[in-house]
Structure formats: C-alpha cells, structure tokens
Short mmCIF file of C-alpha atoms and ligand atoms in Angstrom, two decimals:
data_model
loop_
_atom_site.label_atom_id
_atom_site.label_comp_id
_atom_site.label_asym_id
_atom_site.label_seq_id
_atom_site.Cartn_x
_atom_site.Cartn_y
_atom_site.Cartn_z
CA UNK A 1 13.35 75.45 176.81
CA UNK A 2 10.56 77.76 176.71
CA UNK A 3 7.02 78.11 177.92
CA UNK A 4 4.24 78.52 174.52
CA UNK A 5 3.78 81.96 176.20
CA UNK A 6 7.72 82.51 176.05
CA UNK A 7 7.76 81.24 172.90
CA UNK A 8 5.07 83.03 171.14
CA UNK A 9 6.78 86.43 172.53
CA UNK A 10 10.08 85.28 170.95
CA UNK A 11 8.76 84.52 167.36
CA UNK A 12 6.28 87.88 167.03
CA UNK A 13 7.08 89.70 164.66
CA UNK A 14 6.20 91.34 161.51
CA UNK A 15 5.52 88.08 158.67
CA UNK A 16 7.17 88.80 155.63
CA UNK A 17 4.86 89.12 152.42
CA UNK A 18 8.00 89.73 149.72
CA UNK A 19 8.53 87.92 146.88
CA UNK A 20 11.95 86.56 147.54
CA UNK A 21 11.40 83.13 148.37
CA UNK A 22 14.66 82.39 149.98
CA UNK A 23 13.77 85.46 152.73
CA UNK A 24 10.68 84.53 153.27
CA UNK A 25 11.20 80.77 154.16
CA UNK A 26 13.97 80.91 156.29
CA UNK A 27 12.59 84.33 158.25
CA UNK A 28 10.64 81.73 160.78
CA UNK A 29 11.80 78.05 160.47
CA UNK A 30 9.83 75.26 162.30
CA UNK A 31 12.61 72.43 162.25
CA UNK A 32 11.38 68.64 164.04
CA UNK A 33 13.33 66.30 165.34
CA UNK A 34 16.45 69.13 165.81
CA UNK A 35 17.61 67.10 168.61
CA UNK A 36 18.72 64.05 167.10
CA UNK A 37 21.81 63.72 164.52
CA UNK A 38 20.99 65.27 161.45
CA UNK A 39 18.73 67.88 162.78
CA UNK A 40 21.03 69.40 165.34
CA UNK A 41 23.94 69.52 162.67
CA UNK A 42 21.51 70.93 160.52
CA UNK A 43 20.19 74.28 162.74
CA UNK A 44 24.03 74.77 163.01
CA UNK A 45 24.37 75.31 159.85
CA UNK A 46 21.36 76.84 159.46
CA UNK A 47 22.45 79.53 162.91
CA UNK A 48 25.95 80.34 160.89
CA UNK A 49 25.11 80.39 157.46
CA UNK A 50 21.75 82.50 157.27
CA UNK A 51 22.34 85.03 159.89
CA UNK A 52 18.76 86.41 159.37
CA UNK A 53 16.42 82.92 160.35
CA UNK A 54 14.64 82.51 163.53
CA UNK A 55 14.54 78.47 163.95
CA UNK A 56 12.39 76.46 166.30
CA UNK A 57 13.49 73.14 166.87
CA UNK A 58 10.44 70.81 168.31
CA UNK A 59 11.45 67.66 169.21
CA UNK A 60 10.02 64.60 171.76
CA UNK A 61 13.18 63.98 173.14
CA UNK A 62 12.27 60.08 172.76
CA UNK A 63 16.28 57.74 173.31
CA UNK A 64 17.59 59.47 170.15
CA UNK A 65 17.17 63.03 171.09
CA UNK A 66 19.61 64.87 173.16
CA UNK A 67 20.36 68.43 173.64
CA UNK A 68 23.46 68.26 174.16
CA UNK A 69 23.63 67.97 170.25
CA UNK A 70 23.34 71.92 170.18
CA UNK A 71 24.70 73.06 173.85
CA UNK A 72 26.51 75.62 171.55
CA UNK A 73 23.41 77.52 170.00
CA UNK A 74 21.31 76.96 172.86
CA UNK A 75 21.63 80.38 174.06
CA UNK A 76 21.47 82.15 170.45
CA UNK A 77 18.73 84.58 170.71
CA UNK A 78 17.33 82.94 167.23
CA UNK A 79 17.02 79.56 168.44
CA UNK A 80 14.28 77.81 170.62
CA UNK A 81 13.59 75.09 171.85
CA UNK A 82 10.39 73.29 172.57
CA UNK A 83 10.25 69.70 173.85
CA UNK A 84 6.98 68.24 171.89
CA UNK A 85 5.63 65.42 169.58
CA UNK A 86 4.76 66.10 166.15
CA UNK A 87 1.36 63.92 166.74
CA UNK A 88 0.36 66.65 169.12
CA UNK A 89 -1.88 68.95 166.85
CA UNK A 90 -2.81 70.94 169.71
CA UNK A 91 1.05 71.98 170.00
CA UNK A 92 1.88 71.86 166.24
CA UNK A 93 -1.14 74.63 165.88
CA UNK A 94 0.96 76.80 168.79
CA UNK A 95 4.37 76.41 167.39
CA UNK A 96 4.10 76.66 163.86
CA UNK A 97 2.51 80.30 164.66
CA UNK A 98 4.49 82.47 162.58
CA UNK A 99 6.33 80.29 160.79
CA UNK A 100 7.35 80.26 156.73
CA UNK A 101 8.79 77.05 156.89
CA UNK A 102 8.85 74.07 158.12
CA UNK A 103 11.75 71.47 157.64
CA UNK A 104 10.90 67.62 158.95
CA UNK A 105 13.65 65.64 160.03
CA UNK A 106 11.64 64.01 163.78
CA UNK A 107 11.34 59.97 162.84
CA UNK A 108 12.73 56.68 164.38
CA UNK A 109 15.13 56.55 162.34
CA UNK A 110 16.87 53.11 163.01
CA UNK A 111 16.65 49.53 161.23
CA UNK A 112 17.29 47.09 163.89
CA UNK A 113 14.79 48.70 166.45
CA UNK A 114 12.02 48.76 164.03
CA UNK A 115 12.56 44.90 163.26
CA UNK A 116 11.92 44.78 167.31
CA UNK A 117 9.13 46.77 167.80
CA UNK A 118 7.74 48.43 164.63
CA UNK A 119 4.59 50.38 166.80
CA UNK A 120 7.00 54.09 167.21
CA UNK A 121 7.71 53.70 163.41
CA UNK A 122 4.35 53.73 162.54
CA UNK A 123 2.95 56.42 164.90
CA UNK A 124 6.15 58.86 164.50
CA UNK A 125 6.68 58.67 160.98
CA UNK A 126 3.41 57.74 159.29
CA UNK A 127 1.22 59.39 162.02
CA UNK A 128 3.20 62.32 163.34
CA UNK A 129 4.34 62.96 159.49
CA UNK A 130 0.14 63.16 158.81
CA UNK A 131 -0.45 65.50 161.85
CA UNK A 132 2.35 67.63 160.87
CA UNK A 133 1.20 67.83 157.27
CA UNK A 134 -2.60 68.70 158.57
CA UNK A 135 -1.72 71.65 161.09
CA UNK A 136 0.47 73.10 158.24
CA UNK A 137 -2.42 73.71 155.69
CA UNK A 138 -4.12 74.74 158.62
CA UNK A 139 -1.35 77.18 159.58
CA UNK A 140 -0.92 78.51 156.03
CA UNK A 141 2.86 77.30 156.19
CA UNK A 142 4.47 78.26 153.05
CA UNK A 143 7.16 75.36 152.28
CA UNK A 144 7.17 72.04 153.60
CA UNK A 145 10.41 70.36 153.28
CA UNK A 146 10.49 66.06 154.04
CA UNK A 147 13.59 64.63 155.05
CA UNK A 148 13.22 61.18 153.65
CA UNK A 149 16.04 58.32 152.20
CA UNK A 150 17.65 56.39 149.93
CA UNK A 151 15.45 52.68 151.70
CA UNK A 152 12.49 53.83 150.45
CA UNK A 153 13.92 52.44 147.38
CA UNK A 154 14.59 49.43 148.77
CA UNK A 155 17.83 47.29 147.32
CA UNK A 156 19.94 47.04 144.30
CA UNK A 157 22.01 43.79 143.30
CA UNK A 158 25.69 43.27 144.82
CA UNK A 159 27.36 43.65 141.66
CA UNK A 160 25.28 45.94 139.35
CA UNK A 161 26.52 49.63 138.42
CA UNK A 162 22.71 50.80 138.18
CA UNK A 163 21.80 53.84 141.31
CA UNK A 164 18.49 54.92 142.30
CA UNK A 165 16.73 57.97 140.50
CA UNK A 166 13.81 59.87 141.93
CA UNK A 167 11.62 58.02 139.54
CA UNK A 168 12.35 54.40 141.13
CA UNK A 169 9.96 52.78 142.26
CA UNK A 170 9.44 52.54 146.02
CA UNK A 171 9.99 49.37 147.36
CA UNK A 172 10.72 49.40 151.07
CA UNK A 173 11.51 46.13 153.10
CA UNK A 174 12.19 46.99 156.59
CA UNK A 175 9.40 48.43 158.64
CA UNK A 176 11.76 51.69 159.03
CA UNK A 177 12.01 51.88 155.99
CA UNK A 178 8.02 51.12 154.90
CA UNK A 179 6.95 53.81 157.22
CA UNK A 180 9.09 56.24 155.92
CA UNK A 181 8.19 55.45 151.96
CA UNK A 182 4.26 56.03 153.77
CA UNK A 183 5.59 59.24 155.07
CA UNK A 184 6.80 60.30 151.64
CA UNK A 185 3.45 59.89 150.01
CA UNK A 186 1.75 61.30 152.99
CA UNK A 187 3.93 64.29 151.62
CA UNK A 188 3.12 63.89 147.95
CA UNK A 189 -0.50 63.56 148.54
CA UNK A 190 -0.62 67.07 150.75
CA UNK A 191 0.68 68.70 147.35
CA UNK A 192 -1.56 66.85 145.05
CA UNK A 193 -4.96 66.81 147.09
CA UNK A 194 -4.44 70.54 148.50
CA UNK A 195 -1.71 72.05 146.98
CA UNK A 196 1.00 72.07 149.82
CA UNK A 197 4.33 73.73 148.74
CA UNK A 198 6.26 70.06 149.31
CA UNK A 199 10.11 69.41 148.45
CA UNK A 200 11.22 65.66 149.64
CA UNK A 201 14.62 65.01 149.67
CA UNK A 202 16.13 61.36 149.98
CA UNK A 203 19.56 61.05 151.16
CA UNK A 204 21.71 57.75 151.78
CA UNK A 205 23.71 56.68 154.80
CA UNK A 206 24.99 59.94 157.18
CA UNK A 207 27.91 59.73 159.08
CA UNK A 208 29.57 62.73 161.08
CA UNK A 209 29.76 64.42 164.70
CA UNK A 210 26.72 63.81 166.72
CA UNK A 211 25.58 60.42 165.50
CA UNK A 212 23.91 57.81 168.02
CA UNK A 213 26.40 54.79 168.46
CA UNK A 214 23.48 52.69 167.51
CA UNK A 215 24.46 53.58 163.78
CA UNK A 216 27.38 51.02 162.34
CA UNK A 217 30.32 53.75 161.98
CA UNK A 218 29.38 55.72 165.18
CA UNK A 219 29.19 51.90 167.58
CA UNK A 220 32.19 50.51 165.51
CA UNK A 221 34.30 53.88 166.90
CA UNK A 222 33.18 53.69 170.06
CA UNK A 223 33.59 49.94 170.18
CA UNK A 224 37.30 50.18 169.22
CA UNK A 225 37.78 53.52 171.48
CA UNK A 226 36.83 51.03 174.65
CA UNK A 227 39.04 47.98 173.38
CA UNK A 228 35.51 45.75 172.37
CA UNK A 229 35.06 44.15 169.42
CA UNK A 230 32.57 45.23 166.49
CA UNK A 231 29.44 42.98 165.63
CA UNK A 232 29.92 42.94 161.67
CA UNK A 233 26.52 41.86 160.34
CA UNK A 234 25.97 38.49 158.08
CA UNK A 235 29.02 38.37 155.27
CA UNK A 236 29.92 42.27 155.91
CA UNK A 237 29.36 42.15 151.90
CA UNK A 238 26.25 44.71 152.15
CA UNK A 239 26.92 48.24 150.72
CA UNK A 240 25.81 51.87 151.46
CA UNK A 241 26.64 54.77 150.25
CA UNK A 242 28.50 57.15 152.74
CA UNK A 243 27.83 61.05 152.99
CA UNK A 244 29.18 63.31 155.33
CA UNK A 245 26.35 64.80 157.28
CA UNK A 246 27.12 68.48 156.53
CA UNK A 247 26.86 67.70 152.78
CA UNK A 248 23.54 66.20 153.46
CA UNK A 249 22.15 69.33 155.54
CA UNK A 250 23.49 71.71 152.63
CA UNK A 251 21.84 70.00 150.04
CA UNK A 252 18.39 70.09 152.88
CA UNK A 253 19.43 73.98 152.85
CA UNK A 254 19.35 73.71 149.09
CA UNK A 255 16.23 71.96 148.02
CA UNK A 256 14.41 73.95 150.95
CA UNK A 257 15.38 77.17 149.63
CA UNK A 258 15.32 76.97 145.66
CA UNK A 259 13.76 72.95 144.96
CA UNK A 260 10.69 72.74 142.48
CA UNK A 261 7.06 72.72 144.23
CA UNK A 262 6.37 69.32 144.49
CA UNK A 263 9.37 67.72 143.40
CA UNK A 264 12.22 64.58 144.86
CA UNK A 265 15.71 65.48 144.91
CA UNK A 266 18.10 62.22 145.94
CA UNK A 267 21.26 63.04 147.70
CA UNK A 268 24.05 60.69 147.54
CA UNK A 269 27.79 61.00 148.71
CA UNK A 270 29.02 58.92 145.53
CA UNK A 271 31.34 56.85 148.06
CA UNK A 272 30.38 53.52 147.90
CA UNK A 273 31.50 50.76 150.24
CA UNK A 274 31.13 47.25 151.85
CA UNK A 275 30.94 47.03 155.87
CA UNK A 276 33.74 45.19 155.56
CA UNK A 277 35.56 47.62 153.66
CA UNK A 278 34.04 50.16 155.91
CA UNK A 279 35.33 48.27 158.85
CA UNK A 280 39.04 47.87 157.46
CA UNK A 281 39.65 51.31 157.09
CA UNK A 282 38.01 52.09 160.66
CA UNK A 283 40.56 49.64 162.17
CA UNK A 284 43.53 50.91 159.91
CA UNK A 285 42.83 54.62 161.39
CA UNK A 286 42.34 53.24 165.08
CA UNK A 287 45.46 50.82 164.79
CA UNK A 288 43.91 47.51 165.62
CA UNK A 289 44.12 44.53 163.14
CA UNK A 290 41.00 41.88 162.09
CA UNK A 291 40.57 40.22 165.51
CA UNK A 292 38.52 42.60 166.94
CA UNK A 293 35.75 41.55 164.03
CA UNK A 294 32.99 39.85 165.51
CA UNK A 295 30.61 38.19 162.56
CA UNK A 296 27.03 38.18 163.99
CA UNK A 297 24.50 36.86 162.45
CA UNK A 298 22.47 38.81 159.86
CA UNK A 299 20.01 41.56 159.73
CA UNK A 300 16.82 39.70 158.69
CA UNK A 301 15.61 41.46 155.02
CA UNK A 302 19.11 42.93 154.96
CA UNK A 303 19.00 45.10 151.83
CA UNK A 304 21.94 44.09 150.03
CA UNK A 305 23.44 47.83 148.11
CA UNK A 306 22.27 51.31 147.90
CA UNK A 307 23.22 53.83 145.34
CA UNK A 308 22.16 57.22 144.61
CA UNK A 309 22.19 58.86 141.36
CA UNK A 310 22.20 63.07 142.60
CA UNK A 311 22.45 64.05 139.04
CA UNK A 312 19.37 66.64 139.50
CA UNK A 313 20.56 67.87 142.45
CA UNK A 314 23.56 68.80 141.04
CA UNK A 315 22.25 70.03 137.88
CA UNK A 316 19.10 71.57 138.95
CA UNK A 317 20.56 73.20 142.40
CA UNK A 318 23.80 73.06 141.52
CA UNK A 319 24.88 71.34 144.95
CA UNK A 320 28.37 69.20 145.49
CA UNK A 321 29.12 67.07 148.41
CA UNK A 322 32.38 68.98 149.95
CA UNK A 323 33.23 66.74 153.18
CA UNK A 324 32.19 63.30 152.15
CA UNK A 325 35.49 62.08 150.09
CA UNK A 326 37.08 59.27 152.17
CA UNK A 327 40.00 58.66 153.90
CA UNK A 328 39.85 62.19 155.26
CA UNK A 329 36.04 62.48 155.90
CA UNK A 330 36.35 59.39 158.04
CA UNK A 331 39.40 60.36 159.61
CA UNK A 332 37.57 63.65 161.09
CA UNK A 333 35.06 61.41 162.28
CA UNK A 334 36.81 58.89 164.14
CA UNK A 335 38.96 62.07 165.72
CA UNK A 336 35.64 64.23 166.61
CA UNK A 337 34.48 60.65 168.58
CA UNK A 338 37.71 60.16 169.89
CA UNK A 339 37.83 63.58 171.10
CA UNK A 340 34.31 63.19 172.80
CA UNK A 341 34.46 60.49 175.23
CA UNK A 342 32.24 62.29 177.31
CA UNK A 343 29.60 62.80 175.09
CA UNK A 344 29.45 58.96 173.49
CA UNK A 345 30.01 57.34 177.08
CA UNK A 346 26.31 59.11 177.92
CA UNK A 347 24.96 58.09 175.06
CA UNK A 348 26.01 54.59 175.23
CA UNK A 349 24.38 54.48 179.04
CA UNK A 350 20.97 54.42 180.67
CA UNK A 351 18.19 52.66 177.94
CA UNK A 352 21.35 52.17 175.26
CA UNK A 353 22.80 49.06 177.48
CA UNK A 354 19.32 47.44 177.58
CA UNK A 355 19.01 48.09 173.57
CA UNK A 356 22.25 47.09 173.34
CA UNK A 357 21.97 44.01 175.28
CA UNK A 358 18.32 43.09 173.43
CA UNK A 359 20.31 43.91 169.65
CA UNK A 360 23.56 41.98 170.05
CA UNK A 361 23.46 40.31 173.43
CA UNK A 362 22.06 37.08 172.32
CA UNK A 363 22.90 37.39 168.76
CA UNK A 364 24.78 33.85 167.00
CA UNK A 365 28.53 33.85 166.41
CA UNK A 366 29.95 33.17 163.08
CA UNK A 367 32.72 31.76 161.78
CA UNK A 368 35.47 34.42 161.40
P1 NAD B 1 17.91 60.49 164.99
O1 NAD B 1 17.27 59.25 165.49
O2 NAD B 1 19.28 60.82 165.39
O3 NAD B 1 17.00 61.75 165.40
C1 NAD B 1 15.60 61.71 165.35
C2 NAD B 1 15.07 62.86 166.22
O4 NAD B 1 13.64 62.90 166.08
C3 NAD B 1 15.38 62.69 167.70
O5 NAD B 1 15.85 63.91 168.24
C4 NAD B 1 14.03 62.31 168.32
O6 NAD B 1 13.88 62.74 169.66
C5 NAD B 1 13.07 63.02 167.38
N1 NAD B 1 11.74 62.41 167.34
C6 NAD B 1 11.44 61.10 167.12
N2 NAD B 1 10.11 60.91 167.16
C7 NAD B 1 9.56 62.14 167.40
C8 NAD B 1 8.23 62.59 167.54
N3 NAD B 1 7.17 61.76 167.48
N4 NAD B 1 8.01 63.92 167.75
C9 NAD B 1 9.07 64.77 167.83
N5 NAD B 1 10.34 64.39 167.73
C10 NAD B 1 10.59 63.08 167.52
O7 NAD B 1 17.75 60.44 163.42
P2 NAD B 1 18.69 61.05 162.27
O8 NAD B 1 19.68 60.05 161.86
O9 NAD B 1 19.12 62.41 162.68
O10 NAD B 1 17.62 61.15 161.08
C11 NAD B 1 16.83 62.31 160.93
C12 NAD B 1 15.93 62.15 159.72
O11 NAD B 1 16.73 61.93 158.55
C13 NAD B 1 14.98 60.95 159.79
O12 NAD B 1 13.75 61.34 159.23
C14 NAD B 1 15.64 59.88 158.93
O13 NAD B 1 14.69 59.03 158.35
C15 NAD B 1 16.32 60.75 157.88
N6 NAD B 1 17.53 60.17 157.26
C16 NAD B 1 18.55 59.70 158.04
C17 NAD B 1 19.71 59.21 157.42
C18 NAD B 1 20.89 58.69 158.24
O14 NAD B 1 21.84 58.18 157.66
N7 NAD B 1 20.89 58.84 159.55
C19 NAD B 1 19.81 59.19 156.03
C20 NAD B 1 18.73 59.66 155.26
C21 NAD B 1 17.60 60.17 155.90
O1 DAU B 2 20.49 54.79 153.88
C1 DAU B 2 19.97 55.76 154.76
C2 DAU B 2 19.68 55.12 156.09
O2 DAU B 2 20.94 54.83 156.67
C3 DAU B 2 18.83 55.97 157.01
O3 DAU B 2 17.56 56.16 156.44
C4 DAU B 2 18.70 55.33 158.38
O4 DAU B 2 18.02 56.22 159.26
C5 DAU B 2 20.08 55.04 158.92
O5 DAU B 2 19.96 54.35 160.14
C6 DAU B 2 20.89 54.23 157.93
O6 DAU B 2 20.36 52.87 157.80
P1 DAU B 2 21.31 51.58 157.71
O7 DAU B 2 20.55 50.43 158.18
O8 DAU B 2 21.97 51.50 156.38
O9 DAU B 2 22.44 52.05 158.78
P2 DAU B 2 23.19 51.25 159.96
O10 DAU B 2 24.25 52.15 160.46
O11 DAU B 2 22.23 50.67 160.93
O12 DAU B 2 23.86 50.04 159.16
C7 DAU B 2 24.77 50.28 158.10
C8 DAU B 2 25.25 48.95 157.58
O13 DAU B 2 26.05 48.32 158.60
C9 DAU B 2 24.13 47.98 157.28
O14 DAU B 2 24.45 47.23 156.12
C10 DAU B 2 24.09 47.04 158.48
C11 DAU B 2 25.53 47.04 158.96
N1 DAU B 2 25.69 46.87 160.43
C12 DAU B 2 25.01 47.73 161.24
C13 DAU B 2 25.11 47.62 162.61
C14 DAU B 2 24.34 48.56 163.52
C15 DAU B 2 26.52 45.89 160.95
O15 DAU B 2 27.16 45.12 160.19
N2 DAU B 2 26.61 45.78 162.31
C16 DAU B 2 25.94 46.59 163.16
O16 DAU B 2 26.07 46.43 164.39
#
C-alpha cells in the first residue's frame, strides 16, 4: 500500500503524447475495484501480457475485496496499490494523476445482497460510477473503459433461441442490476454531453480462480469441499451463460485497447446452462450424488435466461473465448478451489457467516 506521496513518486514520469493508441493507454492504467474477482485476475493479465503498463489498482476494500487476490504481483515494481472509494473525488483527483486510462470494474456486484439492502448499490455503482466519470474529464483521462453485464438486459424466455445484442433494450429487474444499467448511461452520457473517450463492455456470468463463495459455482464448491449441501434456488430451471474469467478480462484488454469511441461490446462464453445442469456436473466432478441438493426457495424477480450474442466482438476485435468450453473449464475450477482451502475458508469467515446466515439461514425448504 502506498502513501499519495509514495504514490505520486512511483507514477512520475514522462506522459506519452504518440499516436499509438494501444501505448498510450496502457502506459499509466487507473484500474477500480482490482481487489475483488474480476479485477485482480484482470491486472494479472494485464502485469504478464503488456510488460510496458504501470497499473494502479484503487479499491475500498468493502467484504468483497481482498488482497490476497494479487499476493503474487504485489511486489511488482509496476503495480500499486491504494485502498480508496471511487466516491472520493478528492482521492480520484490524486490518483488518476498521470494516468491514460482508466478501466472500472469497483461495484457491488451481487444479486441477493442488493435485494437486502439496495443503499451500497446505489452509492457504489450509480454514485461512485458519476464521481469517477467527473474527476476523469477533469483529469484529461484519455479512455474510459465500463465494466458492465449481461442484467442490464434483463431476461429472456426459458425456451427461446433469441440472445441479447448491444442494441437491446435495457430492462433491469434487480436493484444490482438497475444500478448498474444507471451506471452504463452515466457512461454513455459522459461521451455524449462532453465527449469522454467511453468503451462499455457487458459480459455474462464469470466463473474462475478468485471468485467470492457468495457466487453459485464458487459456494456450491466450497459447499461440497466441506461435506454441506448446496441451496439450489426455486426449480434450478434458470439459465446463465458461463465464461471463464480470463476470457472475460481479454476481451476487457480488447475493447480497452482497440473498441470504437463510444461504443457496447457484449461478451458471452456461448455455454449455456441450467443451475441444475450446472449443479449435476459440479457433483459428477466432486463424486457426490443428488442428496446433497437442497431446493430453497426462490430468488424474488429471478430473471429466468441470459444469452449473449458476441458477434461484434468477434468480428470487430476479433476476440474468442479460449478457457470457457466446459467440462474442462469447470474442472480447473473446482481443482484451483480444491487446491485453496486456505484461501476460501477466510473468505467464507468473519462478515460471510452473518451474510450467510441472513441469505440462506431462514430460507423455506422445498420439496426435493
Ligand atoms: P467483486 O464483488 O468480486 O469485486 C468488486 C470490487 O470492487 C471489490 O474489490 C470491492 O472492494 C470493490 N469496491 C466495491 N465498492 C467500491 C467502492 N465504492 N470504491 C472502490 N472499490 C469498491 O465483483 P466482480 O465479480 O469482480 O465484478 C467486477 C465488476 O464486473 C462489477 O462491476 C460487476 O458488475 C461486473 N461484472 C461481473 C460479472 C460476474 O460474473 N461476476 C459479470 C459481468 C460483469
Ligand atoms: O450475468 C452476470 C452477472 O452474474 C454479474 O453481473 C453479477 O455480478 C454476478 O453476481 C452474476 O449474477 P447471477 O445472479 O447470475 O449470479 P449468482 O452466482 O448469484 O447466481 C447464478 C444462478 O444461480 C442464478 O440463477 C441464481 C442461482 N443460485 C445462486 C445462488 C447464490 C442458486 O440457485 N443458489 C444460490 O445459492
């Protein structure tokens, strides 16, 4: 962790005025929220596979965030860390100092909780996502990359075919997923009303190393890994759309680097499933059979099927998911978790057993 004194010595530095765009964004990176799942897996990437960036990762450290994440690169003389809240223009104006970039992944970032208490949603993702946007015109920040996803869209029908494109409407229906679709136009209104270099990207359901147990294939793991049973939501008939996290940070890379001004890209894993599907093949690989299903009772506004259509991704940016094909993605999984006790057991402690308690505690029995 550094001091703004420390930090402002680490990222001087000539600022580059060349017109490769791909240099001059990822010479000085702001990243938010680094902490948490995506974001840590994503200035890992970003550390290997563009030796030249100098990333900042700013992030609150609210239950989701934990450094641990990146004990690997925290010692990388390119990488620093600054605990902070992206409502805090004070800080922002100090941090993004210097920097081309920035890449916006900080959010609460989980259904259930915001069906509790909806209040964080609103001031991380719809405020913080407003202060951010503010202190980067102010900053002159060049590129302003939103990490946003597939809910905004809100649900598709059980059986159709049909997949969200960028030019679906928004229709949100949790309050996660309403502040988030506020963030996004937040975003698009920055570009419109003052000409913000924007990119938004809208990805569907991550799974991979790193990931709270809060998250269905992340608490189903570490549920079998202790011997409990898994709290399978409603008719487990719901689908999402799986994508290895790693494919989801390269197409980030992607749309940061070389997306249109202004423009959505959706990114999608094309590997659709049901939770109960999901949850078959997670008790196949762990060798326990169907009574360790527990049917709880449903997600209220449970959005029934998302589907992403990544055709201008692909075609535009010419990205391909690489790790997302299942069985083997999820076999990696379950093995990184199972080769992590440490690491889930002190995630699932502390504030987790009172959330966990609050979430499923009380929560009616069904029928098997
Ligand atoms: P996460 O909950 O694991 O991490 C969120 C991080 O943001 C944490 O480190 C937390 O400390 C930090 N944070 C929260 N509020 C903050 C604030 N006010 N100021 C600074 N930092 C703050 O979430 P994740 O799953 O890694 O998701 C990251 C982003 O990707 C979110 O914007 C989410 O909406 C989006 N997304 C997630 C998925 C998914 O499947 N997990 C899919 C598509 C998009
Ligand atoms: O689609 C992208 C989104 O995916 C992201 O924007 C969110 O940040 C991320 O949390 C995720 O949202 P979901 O609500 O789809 O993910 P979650 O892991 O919470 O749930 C996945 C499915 O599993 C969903 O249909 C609900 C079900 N479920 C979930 C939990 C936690 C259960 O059946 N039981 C559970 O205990």
């Amino acid at each position: 962790m550094y001091t703004r004194r420390q930090l402002s010595w680490r990222l001087q530095g000539r600022r580059l005025s060349g017109d490769s765009m791909v240099k001059r964004m990822l010479e000085r990176l702001l990243v938010t929220g680094g902490a948490g799942f995506i974001g840590s897996n994503f200035i890992r990437l970003l550390l290997r596979e563009r030796p030249g960036v100098r990333v900042v990762n700013l992030d609150a450290l609210t239950y989701s965030g934990n450094l641990e994440n990146l004990a690997d690169v925290q010692d990388d003389p390119r990488y620093a860390f600054v605990r902070g809240d992206v409502c805090d223009a004070a800080l922002l104006g100090d941090v993004l100092d210097g920097c081309d970039a920035v890449v916006h992944f900080a959010a609460e970032s989980h259904v259930d909780r915001s069906i509790i208490d909806s209040g964080p949603f609103v001031r991380s993702n719809v405020l913080g996502t407003q202060t951010l946007l503010d202190a980067c015109r102010r900053a002159g920040v060049q590129r302003f990359c939103h990490v946003s996803t597939d809910e905004v869209y809100g649900s598709l029908a059980l059986d159709g075919d049909d997949a969200f494109t960028e030019t679906t409407p928004l229709s949100p229906n949790s309050p996660y997923s309403a502040s988030k679709a506020a963030s996004d136009l937040l975003v698009r209104a920055a570009h419109e009303t003052f000409g913000l270099d924007v990119v938004i990207t809208r990805c569907s359901n991550n799974f991979g190393p790193y990931q709270l147990p809060e998250k269905v294939i992340p608490l189903f793991v570490t549920n079998l890994l202790e011997d409990k049973p898994v709290p399978l939501y409603g008719d487990g008939r719901n689908v999402r759309d799986w994508i290895h996290v790693l494919d989801h940070c390269r197409a980030v890379l992607a749309v940061l680097e070389r997306g249109r001004p202004g423009e959505v890209y959706n990114i999608g894993g094309d590997n659709e499933r049901s939770n109960l599907e999901l949850t078959q093949m997670l008790l196949d690989i762990m060798g326990k059979d169907d009574s360790f299903i527990q049917r709880v009772a449903d997600r209220p506004g449970h959005d029934l099927r998302y589907a992403m259509d990544a055709g201008k991704l692909r075609r535009e940016l010419g990205w391909r998911p690489r790790q997302s094909a299942w069985p083997a993605g999820l076999d990696e999984t379950v093995a990184w978790y199972a080769e992590h006790p440490g690491w889930w057991r002190r995630a699932k402690s502390g504030e987790y057993r009172t959330y966990y308690e609050q979430q499923y505690g009380r929560r009616e029995a069904l029928p098997a």
